[in-house]
CSV table of C-alpha atoms in Angstrom, one decimal:
chain,number,residue,atom,x,y,z
A,1,MET,CA,197.4,53.6,25.0
A,2,ALA,CA,195.7,53.9,27.9
A,3,ILE,CA,192.6,50.8,28.8
A,4,LEU,CA,189.5,52.6,29.5
A,5,PRO,CA,186.9,51.2,31.6
A,6,THR,CA,184.2,49.4,30.6
A,7,ARG,CA,181.3,50.6,33.0
A,8,PRO,CA,181.1,53.7,34.6
A,9,GLY,CA,182.9,53.7,37.7
A,10,GLN,CA,184.6,50.7,36.2
A,11,LYS,CA,189.1,50.6,37.2
A,12,PRO,CA,190.5,50.1,34.0
A,13,LEU,CA,192.7,46.6,34.0
A,14,GLY,CA,196.6,46.9,33.5
A,15,ALA,CA,199.6,49.7,33.8
A,16,LEU,CA,199.0,51.7,30.9
A,17,ALA,CA,195.9,53.3,32.1
A,18,ASP,CA,195.9,57.1,31.5
A,19,PRO,CA,195.6,58.5,35.2
A,20,ARG,CA,193.4,61.7,34.0
A,21,ALA,CA,190.8,58.6,32.7
A,22,LEU,CA,191.5,57.2,35.9
A,23,GLU,CA,190.1,60.4,37.5
A,24,GLU,CA,187.6,61.0,35.2
A,25,ALA,CA,186.1,57.7,36.2
A,26,ASP,CA,185.9,58.6,40.0
A,27,ARG,CA,184.5,61.5,39.3
A,28,GLN,CA,182.2,59.6,37.5
A,29,ASP,CA,181.2,56.6,39.8
A,30,ARG,CA,181.1,59.4,42.5
A,31,HIS,CA,178.7,61.9,40.4
A,32,ARG,CA,176.5,58.2,39.9
A,33,SER,CA,176.4,57.0,43.8
A,34,GLU,CA,175.1,60.3,44.8
A,35,ALA,CA,172.7,60.7,42.8
A,36,ILE,CA,171.5,56.3,43.8
A,37,ALA,CA,172.0,57.8,47.4
A,38,ASP,CA,169.5,60.8,46.4
A,39,ALA,CA,166.9,58.3,44.9
A,40,CYS,CA,166.9,56.2,47.5
A,41,GLY,CA,166.2,58.9,49.7
A,42,GLU,CA,163.1,60.0,47.7
A,43,VAL,CA,161.7,56.5,47.5
A,44,GLU,CA,162.5,56.0,51.5
A,45,GLU,CA,160.3,59.6,51.5
A,46,ASP,CA,157.2,57.9,49.4
A,47,LEU,CA,157.5,54.6,50.7
A,48,GLU,CA,156.4,56.1,53.9
A,49,ALA,CA,153.9,58.3,52.5
A,50,LEU,CA,152.8,55.0,50.8
A,51,LYS,CA,152.5,53.1,54.4
A,52,ALA,CA,150.4,55.9,56.1
A,53,ARG,CA,147.8,55.5,52.9
A,54,PHE,CA,147.4,52.7,53.4
A,55,GLU,CA,147.0,53.0,56.9
A,56,MET,CA,144.4,55.6,56.1
A,57,TYR,CA,142.7,53.2,53.7
A,58,PHE,CA,142.9,50.2,56.4
A,59,LEU,CA,141.1,52.7,58.7
A,60,GLY,CA,138.3,53.6,56.7
A,61,ILE,CA,139.5,57.1,56.2
A,62,GLU,CA,140.2,56.7,52.8
A,63,ARG,CA,137.5,55.1,50.0
A,64,ARG,CA,140.5,53.6,47.7
A,65,GLU,CA,143.6,51.3,48.0
A,66,PRO,CA,146.1,52.9,46.5
A,67,VAL,CA,147.3,49.9,44.2
A,68,ARG,CA,148.5,52.3,41.3
A,69,GLU,CA,150.7,53.7,44.1
A,70,ARG,CA,152.0,49.8,45.1
A,71,GLU,CA,153.1,49.4,41.9
A,72,GLU,CA,154.6,52.3,41.2
A,73,MET,CA,156.3,51.8,43.8
A,74,LYS,CA,157.7,48.2,43.2
A,75,ARG,CA,158.7,49.5,40.1
A,76,ARG,CA,160.8,52.4,41.8
A,77,VAL,CA,162.2,49.9,44.3
A,78,ALA,CA,163.1,47.0,41.8
A,79,LYS,CA,165.0,49.8,39.7
A,80,LEU,CA,167.2,50.4,42.5
A,81,LYS,CA,167.9,47.0,43.0
A,82,GLY,CA,168.9,46.6,39.4
A,83,GLU,CA,171.4,49.4,39.5
A,84,PHE,CA,175.0,48.4,39.8
A,85,VAL,CA,177.0,50.0,42.5
A,86,ARG,CA,180.6,49.8,44.0
A,87,ASN,CA,180.1,51.8,47.2
A,88,THR,CA,179.3,49.0,50.1
A,89,ALA,CA,176.6,51.8,52.6
A,90,LEU,CA,174.9,52.0,49.6
A,91,LYS,CA,174.6,48.8,48.6
A,92,PHE,CA,173.2,48.4,52.3
A,93,ARG,CA,170.9,50.5,52.1
A,94,ILE,CA,169.3,49.4,49.1
A,95,GLN,CA,168.5,46.2,49.8
A,96,THR,CA,167.6,47.0,53.6
A,97,LEU,CA,165.0,49.4,51.0
A,98,ASN,CA,163.9,46.5,49.3
A,99,ALA,CA,163.6,44.1,52.4
A,100,ARG,CA,161.4,47.1,53.6
A,101,TYR,CA,159.0,47.4,50.8
A,102,LEU,CA,158.9,43.6,50.4
A,103,SER,CA,157.5,43.7,54.0
A,104,TYR,CA,155.3,46.5,53.3
A,105,GLU,CA,153.5,45.0,50.2
A,106,ARG,CA,153.0,41.6,52.5
A,107,MET,CA,151.4,43.4,55.0
A,108,TRP,CA,149.2,45.3,52.4
A,109,LEU,CA,148.2,42.1,50.4
A,110,ARG,CA,147.2,40.5,53.7
A,111,ALA,CA,145.4,43.4,55.1
A,112,ALA,CA,143.4,43.6,51.7
A,113,ARG,CA,142.7,40.3,51.5
A,114,GLU,CA,141.3,40.0,55.1
A,115,LYS,CA,139.2,42.9,54.1
A,116,GLU,CA,138.0,41.4,51.4
A,117,GLU,CA,137.5,38.0,53.3
A,118,GLY,CA,135.3,40.7,55.8
A,119,VAL,CA,137.3,39.4,59.1
A,120,TYR,CA,140.0,42.0,58.7
A,121,ARG,CA,141.2,42.8,62.3
A,122,ARG,CA,140.5,46.3,62.9
A,123,ASP,CA,137.2,46.6,60.9
A,124,LEU,CA,136.2,43.6,63.5
A,125,GLN,CA,137.5,45.9,66.5
A,126,ARG,CA,135.6,49.2,65.0
A,127,ALA,CA,132.9,46.6,64.8
A,128,ARG,CA,132.2,46.0,68.3
A,129,ARG,CA,133.2,49.0,69.4
A,130,HIS,CA,130.3,50.4,67.8
A,131,ALA,CA,127.9,47.2,69.3
A,132,LYS,CA,128.9,47.7,72.9
A,133,ALA,CA,128.6,52.3,71.9
A,134,GLU,CA,124.6,51.5,71.0
A,135,ALA,CA,124.1,49.1,73.6
A,136,ALA,CA,125.6,51.9,75.7
A,137,ARG,CA,122.7,54.1,74.2
A,138,GLN,CA,119.8,51.8,74.2
A,139,GLU,CA,120.1,51.3,77.7
A,140,ALA,CA,120.5,55.4,78.7
A,141,LYS,CA,117.3,55.5,76.7
A,142,ALA,CA,115.6,52.7,78.8
A,143,LYS,CA,116.6,54.0,82.4
A,144,ALA,CA,115.5,57.9,80.5
A,145,ARG,CA,112.0,56.1,79.9
A,146,GLU,CA,112.0,54.7,83.4
A,147,THR,CA,113.1,57.8,85.0
A,148,PHE,CA,109.7,59.5,86.1
A,149,SER,CA,109.7,62.7,88.3
A,150,GLY,CA,106.8,62.2,90.5
A,151,PRO,CA,106.0,62.1,94.6
A,152,LYS,CA,109.5,61.7,96.2
A,153,PRO,CA,110.1,57.6,97.6
A,154,ALA,CA,111.6,59.6,100.6
A,155,ALA,CA,109.0,62.3,101.4
A,156,LEU,CA,106.6,59.2,101.2
A,157,ALA,CA,108.1,57.3,103.7
A,158,GLY,CA,108.8,60.4,105.9
A,159,ALA,CA,105.0,60.7,105.3
A,160,ALA,CA,104.2,57.2,106.4
A,161,ALA,CA,106.5,56.6,109.3
A,162,ALA,CA,104.8,59.6,111.3
A,163,LYS,CA,101.1,58.2,110.7
A,164,PRO,CA,100.9,55.2,113.1
A,165,ALA,CA,99.5,51.9,111.0
A,166,VAL,CA,96.1,50.9,110.6
A,167,PRO,CA,95.5,47.1,111.3
A,168,PRO,CA,94.2,45.3,108.2
A,169,ALA,CA,91.0,44.4,109.4
A,170,ALA,CA,90.2,48.4,109.5
A,171,VAL,CA,91.0,48.9,105.9
A,172,GLN,CA,87.8,49.9,104.3
A,173,PRO,CA,87.3,49.2,100.3
A,174,ALA,CA,86.4,52.2,97.7
A,175,THR,CA,83.7,52.7,96.7
A,176,ALA,CA,82.5,52.4,93.2
A,177,PRO,CA,84.7,54.3,90.4
A,178,GLY,CA,83.1,57.5,89.0
A,179,PRO,CA,84.8,61.1,87.4
A,180,ARG,CA,87.2,62.8,89.6
A,181,SER,CA,84.8,66.3,89.7
A,182,ALA,CA,82.0,63.7,91.9
A,183,ALA,CA,84.1,65.3,94.7
A,184,PRO,CA,84.1,61.8,96.6
A,185,ALA,CA,84.5,61.7,100.6
A,186,PRO,CA,87.6,61.8,102.4
A,187,ALA,CA,89.0,58.4,102.5
A,188,PRO,CA,89.8,56.7,106.3
A,189,ALA,CA,94.4,56.3,106.2
A,190,LEU,CA,95.1,53.8,104.5
A,191,ALA,CA,96.8,50.4,105.8
A,192,THR,CA,100.1,50.6,104.2
A,193,GLY,CA,101.1,54.2,106.4
A,194,VAL,CA,99.6,56.5,103.1
A,195,SER,CA,97.2,59.0,103.8
A,196,GLU,CA,94.5,60.5,101.5
A,197,ALA,CA,96.9,63.0,100.6
A,198,GLN,CA,99.4,61.1,99.5
A,199,VAL,CA,97.3,58.6,97.5
A,200,ARG,CA,95.5,61.7,95.8
A,201,GLU,CA,99.5,62.5,94.1
A,202,LEU,CA,99.9,59.1,93.5
A,203,HIS,CA,96.6,59.4,91.1
A,204,ASP,CA,97.8,62.7,89.8
A,205,ALA,CA,101.7,61.6,89.0
A,206,TYR,CA,100.3,58.4,87.2
A,207,VAL,CA,97.7,59.9,85.3
A,208,ALA,CA,100.1,62.4,84.3
A,209,ALA,CA,102.8,59.0,83.2
A,210,LYS,CA,99.8,57.2,81.5
A,211,LYS,CA,99.2,60.7,79.4
A,212,ARG,CA,103.0,61.1,78.5
A,213,CYS,CA,103.1,57.4,77.3
A,214,GLY,CA,100.6,57.8,75.2
A,215,GLU,CA,97.8,55.6,77.3
A,216,ASP,CA,93.7,56.4,78.2
A,217,VAL,CA,93.3,57.8,81.4
A,218,SER,CA,89.6,57.8,81.3
A,219,ARG,CA,89.1,55.1,83.4
A,220,ILE,CA,92.1,56.0,86.0
A,221,SER,CA,90.1,57.4,88.9
A,222,TYR,CA,91.0,58.7,92.4
A,223,GLU,CA,89.1,55.1,93.5
A,224,ALA,CA,90.8,52.9,91.8
A,225,VAL,CA,94.0,53.4,92.8
A,226,ALA,CA,93.6,53.5,96.6
A,227,ARG,CA,91.2,50.5,96.2
A,228,THR,CA,94.3,49.1,94.5
A,229,VAL,CA,96.8,50.8,97.6
A,230,ALA,CA,94.4,49.1,99.6
A,231,LYS,CA,94.4,45.9,98.6
A,232,GLN,CA,98.1,45.0,97.6
A,233,GLY,CA,99.4,47.2,101.0
A,234,PRO,CA,98.0,44.7,103.8
A,235,GLU,CA,98.8,41.5,101.4
A,236,LEU,CA,102.2,43.1,100.6
A,237,MET,CA,102.2,43.3,104.2
A,238,ALA,CA,101.4,40.5,105.6
A,239,LYS,CA,103.8,38.4,103.2
A,240,PHE,CA,106.8,40.2,103.4
A,241,GLY,CA,106.0,40.8,107.1
A,242,ALA,CA,106.9,44.7,106.4
A,243,ARG,CA,105.8,47.3,108.2
A,244,SER,CA,104.1,49.7,105.4
A,245,VAL,CA,104.5,49.4,101.8
A,246,GLU,CA,105.7,52.6,99.6
A,247,PHE,CA,103.8,52.5,96.3
A,248,LYS,CA,105.0,54.9,93.4
A,249,VAL,CA,104.8,55.3,89.5
A,250,VAL,CA,107.0,53.8,87.4
A,251,VAL,CA,108.0,53.6,83.5
A,252,LYS,CA,108.1,49.5,81.6
A,253,ASP,CA,108.5,48.9,78.3
A,254,GLY,CA,106.9,52.3,77.4
A,255,LYS,CA,103.7,51.8,79.9
A,256,ALA,CA,103.1,54.0,83.3
A,257,VAL,CA,102.5,51.6,86.1
A,258,LEU,CA,102.1,51.1,89.8
A,259,LYS,CA,105.2,49.8,92.3
A,260,ALA,CA,104.7,48.9,95.4
A,261,ILE,CA,107.6,48.5,97.8
A,262,PRO,CA,107.6,46.5,101.1
A,263,LYS,CA,109.2,48.2,103.8
A,264,VAL,CA,111.0,45.5,106.3
């Protein structure tokens, strides 16, 4: 009487085994090993796909954490680990797959906990990048507000160099302010080397900048601008030892102002 194996693929004990029974047992063992190997391949592919799902979740692309998929993967890996396998290579493959899943699971659980506590590294890096980009946008907006298309500083400087500077004592204060339509008498060249035409350009640019900023321009007359140039020009030339003073219009903190630049 033949002694049959007690487990699939288990070889019989004793010398009375039927060769046909042994062949059938080997065939079943090979078939079972092939089925387990195929199952390992499917689990490995699905595990890498699950890893990609978790990566998308931690990057903020996926809104829902794939918890159910992780639990299902855990069950499948545990089932493979519990299979009786004689093939050494297949057994090592299952052990490696189980170790890989455990490593992924620890990483996912730690990252999920850090994400809930608000200390997840990628979230912090993303927040820093957003803050840096927002600061750059604010700085660009501030520079855009300060940019003004008035008279070119180079043109004013060239015109100033073409006219000889008048001693500060020769500077005459402008007359009382009045409307532009009153057509005041032409003013002499100012002590800063800026001519009347340049002062009028400066006045027009100043008024235009004030209007763009939504400010009141009813009190900004040509005479007021001329007095400012005549007063501040000699003072700055004497203070800094400058040969001339350049005036230009800039926008600062949402307001248009006159800026004096001594030329040493």
